[in-house]
Short mmCIF file of C-alpha atoms in Angstrom, two decimals:
data_model
loop_
_atom_site.label_atom_id
_atom_site.label_comp_id
_atom_site.label_asym_id
_atom_site.label_seq_id
_atom_site.Cartn_x
_atom_site.Cartn_y
_atom_site.Cartn_z
CA ARG F 1 77.61 1.50 -29.81
CA LEU F 2 76.70 1.02 -25.91
CA PHE F 3 76.30 4.90 -25.04
CA LEU F 4 74.60 5.40 -28.12
CA ALA F 5 72.08 3.13 -27.17
CA LYS F 6 71.45 4.72 -23.94
CA VAL F 7 71.15 8.06 -25.64
CA ALA F 8 68.41 7.14 -27.95
CA LYS F 9 67.08 4.60 -25.09
CA THR F 10 66.58 7.90 -23.32
CA SER F 11 65.80 10.42 -25.99
CA GLY F 12 63.84 8.02 -27.58
CA ILE F 13 64.84 9.62 -30.65
CA PRO F 14 66.85 7.02 -33.57
CA ILE F 15 70.79 7.43 -34.03
CA PHE F 16 72.76 6.60 -36.90
CA SER F 17 76.36 5.59 -35.88
CA VAL F 18 78.38 5.79 -39.02
CA ASN F 19 80.76 2.71 -39.80
CA TYR F 20 83.27 5.49 -41.70
CA ARG F 21 86.05 4.09 -43.59
CA LYS F 22 89.41 4.81 -40.70
CA PRO F 23 93.15 5.55 -40.76
CA PRO F 24 95.34 4.48 -41.88
CA GLU F 25 94.15 2.23 -44.49
CA PHE F 26 91.78 4.95 -45.23
CA PRO F 27 93.30 8.25 -44.17
CA PHE F 28 91.90 12.46 -44.50
CA PRO F 29 89.58 12.68 -46.29
CA GLU F 30 88.11 9.82 -47.09
CA PRO F 31 86.38 9.62 -43.17
CA GLY F 32 85.02 13.24 -43.86
CA ARG F 33 83.56 12.14 -47.32
CA ASP F 34 81.82 8.96 -45.83
CA LEU F 35 80.67 10.97 -42.53
CA LEU F 36 79.71 13.37 -45.31
CA GLY F 37 77.88 11.10 -47.79
CA VAL F 38 76.34 9.36 -44.86
CA TYR F 39 75.06 13.21 -43.92
CA ARG F 40 73.34 13.96 -47.09
CA ALA F 41 71.85 10.76 -47.88
CA LEU F 42 69.59 10.90 -44.45
CA ARG F 43 69.05 14.75 -45.22
CA ARG F 44 67.57 13.48 -48.21
CA GLN F 45 65.11 10.49 -46.68
CA HIS F 46 64.48 12.67 -44.22
CA ASP F 47 64.45 16.26 -45.36
CA ARG F 48 61.20 17.40 -42.89
CA GLN F 49 63.13 16.02 -39.67
CA LYS F 50 65.11 17.66 -36.94
CA LEU F 51 68.54 16.06 -38.43
CA PHE F 52 72.19 16.76 -35.91
CA LEU F 53 75.75 15.88 -36.03
CA GLY F 54 77.74 14.52 -33.70
CA GLY F 55 80.27 12.77 -32.55
CA ASP F 56 83.47 12.58 -30.04
CA SER F 57 87.19 12.76 -29.87
CA ALA F 58 88.40 12.23 -34.15
CA GLY F 59 84.73 11.78 -34.58
CA GLY F 60 84.15 15.15 -33.33
CA ASN F 61 86.30 16.77 -35.53
CA LEU F 62 84.87 14.67 -38.35
CA ALA F 63 81.27 15.88 -37.49
CA LEU F 64 82.36 19.43 -36.99
CA GLU F 65 84.34 20.17 -40.48
CA VAL F 66 81.60 18.33 -42.54
CA ALA F 67 78.83 20.40 -40.51
CA ARG F 68 81.36 23.88 -41.60
CA THR F 69 80.78 22.18 -45.24
CA VAL F 70 77.38 21.38 -45.46
CA ALA F 71 76.83 25.21 -43.98
CA GLU F 72 79.39 26.81 -46.61
CA ARG F 73 77.84 25.07 -49.70
CA SER F 74 74.57 25.83 -47.91
CA LEU F 75 74.67 29.78 -48.61
CA SER F 76 74.31 29.42 -52.20
CA GLU F 77 70.97 27.19 -52.31
CA GLU F 78 67.52 27.91 -51.93
CA LYS F 79 66.82 25.22 -49.25
CA SER F 80 69.72 24.66 -46.65
CA SER F 81 70.90 21.07 -45.70
CA THR F 82 72.79 22.64 -42.55
CA PRO F 83 71.72 20.39 -39.67
CA ASP F 84 69.71 21.14 -37.28
CA GLY F 85 72.63 21.05 -34.48
CA LEU F 86 75.63 19.38 -33.45
CA VAL F 87 76.71 17.76 -30.53
CA LEU F 88 80.68 17.50 -29.96
CA LEU F 89 82.04 14.91 -26.96
CA SER F 90 85.69 15.52 -26.25
CA PRO F 91 86.40 16.88 -29.99
CA TRP F 92 89.59 16.71 -31.15
CA VAL F 93 90.31 20.05 -33.26
CA ASP F 94 93.73 20.37 -33.57
CA LEU F 95 95.84 17.75 -34.20
CA SER F 96 99.08 20.38 -34.50
CA GLU F 97 98.41 21.17 -30.67
CA THR F 98 100.57 18.10 -28.43
CA SER F 99 101.91 20.48 -26.01
CA GLY F 100 99.71 23.54 -24.70
CA ARG F 101 98.23 24.68 -21.50
CA SER F 102 95.76 21.62 -20.81
CA TRP F 103 98.60 18.70 -22.04
CA GLN F 104 101.07 20.51 -19.43
CA LYS F 105 98.58 20.50 -16.30
CA PHE F 106 96.68 16.92 -17.00
CA LYS F 107 98.76 14.64 -18.96
CA GLU F 108 99.06 12.91 -15.55
CA ILE F 109 95.42 12.73 -15.17
CA ASP F 110 94.40 12.13 -18.41
CA PHE F 111 94.70 8.72 -20.64
CA ILE F 112 96.07 9.82 -23.58
CA PRO F 113 99.93 9.99 -24.22
CA ALA F 114 101.20 12.53 -26.39
CA GLU F 115 103.63 10.74 -28.06
CA GLN F 116 100.91 8.80 -29.40
CA ALA F 117 98.34 11.64 -30.23
CA GLN F 118 101.16 12.67 -32.91
CA VAL F 119 101.29 9.12 -34.27
CA VAL F 120 97.73 9.16 -35.11
CA ALA F 121 97.78 12.49 -36.09
CA THR F 122 100.88 12.00 -39.09
CA LEU F 123 98.70 9.11 -39.93
CA TYR F 124 95.39 10.67 -40.49
CA ALA F 125 96.62 13.72 -42.31
CA ALA F 126 99.15 11.64 -44.78
CA GLY F 127 101.64 13.88 -45.18
CA ARG F 128 99.69 17.57 -44.81
CA GLN F 129 100.58 19.73 -42.95
CA LEU F 130 98.51 19.15 -39.21
CA ASP F 131 97.85 22.66 -38.82
CA ASP F 132 95.55 22.88 -42.05
CA VAL F 133 91.93 23.75 -41.24
CA GLN F 134 90.74 20.89 -42.82
CA ILE F 135 93.03 18.84 -40.94
CA SER F 136 92.63 20.65 -37.71
CA PRO F 137 89.63 22.58 -37.88
CA GLY F 138 90.35 24.06 -34.20
CA CYS F 139 92.82 26.44 -35.58
CA ARG F 140 90.03 28.35 -37.67
CA MET F 141 89.48 31.60 -36.43
CA SER F 142 85.89 32.53 -38.09
CA TRP F 143 83.10 30.41 -39.09
CA PRO F 144 80.33 30.94 -41.93
CA LYS F 145 77.06 32.16 -40.77
CA SER F 146 75.47 29.56 -41.48
CA MET F 147 77.13 27.10 -39.03
CA PRO F 148 74.32 25.18 -36.81
CA PRO F 149 74.55 25.31 -33.13
CA VAL F 150 77.05 24.22 -31.24
CA LEU F 151 77.01 21.78 -27.58
CA LEU F 152 80.49 21.34 -27.04
CA GLU F 153 80.91 18.71 -23.62
CA TYR F 154 83.75 18.03 -22.37
CA GLY F 155 86.32 16.74 -19.64
CA GLY F 156 87.36 19.43 -16.65
CA CYS F 157 91.34 17.48 -16.27
CA GLU F 158 91.68 16.55 -20.21
CA VAL F 159 94.38 17.39 -22.26
CA PHE F 160 92.54 18.75 -24.90
CA ARG F 161 90.68 21.35 -23.07
CA SER F 162 92.27 24.15 -23.95
CA GLN F 163 91.79 23.41 -27.77
CA ILE F 164 87.74 22.78 -27.25
CA GLU F 165 87.56 26.37 -25.45
CA LYS F 166 89.68 27.69 -28.17
CA LEU F 167 87.42 26.40 -30.99
CA SER F 168 84.89 27.38 -27.93
CA LYS F 169 85.61 31.09 -28.30
CA ALA F 170 86.57 31.24 -31.97
CA LEU F 171 82.29 29.91 -32.49
CA ASP F 172 81.21 32.53 -30.22
CA GLU F 173 83.27 35.25 -31.75
CA SER F 174 81.89 34.32 -35.39
CA ASN F 175 78.03 34.74 -33.72
CA ILE F 176 77.66 30.96 -33.22
CA LYS F 177 75.32 29.70 -30.89
CA VAL F 178 77.51 27.68 -28.11
CA GLU F 179 76.65 25.67 -25.72
CA ALA F 180 79.92 24.57 -23.90
CA SER F 181 80.54 22.73 -20.23
CA PHE F 182 82.95 20.87 -18.88
CA GLU F 183 82.54 18.44 -15.79
CA ASP F 184 85.14 18.68 -13.09
CA GLY F 185 87.60 16.17 -12.58
CA MET F 186 86.69 14.09 -15.47
CA VAL F 187 88.85 12.79 -18.32
CA HIS F 188 88.61 12.59 -22.27
CA GLY F 189 85.55 11.07 -23.53
CA TYR F 190 83.94 10.63 -19.96
CA PRO F 191 80.55 9.84 -20.41
CA LEU F 192 81.39 6.96 -22.33
CA PHE F 193 82.73 5.04 -19.15
CA ASP F 194 80.16 5.91 -17.05
CA PHE F 195 79.34 1.80 -16.94
CA LEU F 196 82.95 2.08 -14.55
CA TRP F 197 80.49 4.11 -11.99
CA GLY F 198 77.02 2.51 -13.24
CA GLY F 199 73.81 2.89 -11.86
CA ASP F 200 71.80 6.25 -13.08
CA ASP F 201 73.57 8.75 -11.39
CA THR F 202 75.74 9.38 -13.98
CA PRO F 203 77.74 13.38 -15.29
CA PHE F 204 76.17 12.88 -18.71
#
């Protein structure tokens, strides 16, 4: 919340932080349903204003999948309700992947243990296959043409780097506007830790 408050203050843009239900009490699909419900309510109330979706880590997974759901349904609607943009910070988009190149390369640098990630992923999936594209949207190879522009920001030394770059490639090949950048030497969700170095001279 501190990070979001700083973003809101700096940008002058209101930010709604969704306290969606979480596993293990509320596994898939409840968190995504909560986010989708809030998004639809905000869109109805502010239909003439720009509305962006965003999230970090697992929240980035939810934001991405909700945006895809809305984008696909908007293809048959007279008036598009698709978000105006998608902001994803170190999104965890493939819950089935815990042994790829970036996991091997950065496991001694980043702070996320593969074993713990597997436990969390299994709790969220609640019996579904972890490579199901609704669980792991990063496994999608094609995206609807009505998807909004996507901003991807991630750490150069984070274990999710490979899957984030795979997502970026799939979006680009689907002709979705995507801007992706990483910060050298940084770990998962690094902008949230700006209080560690203090001041205004932060990487984000």
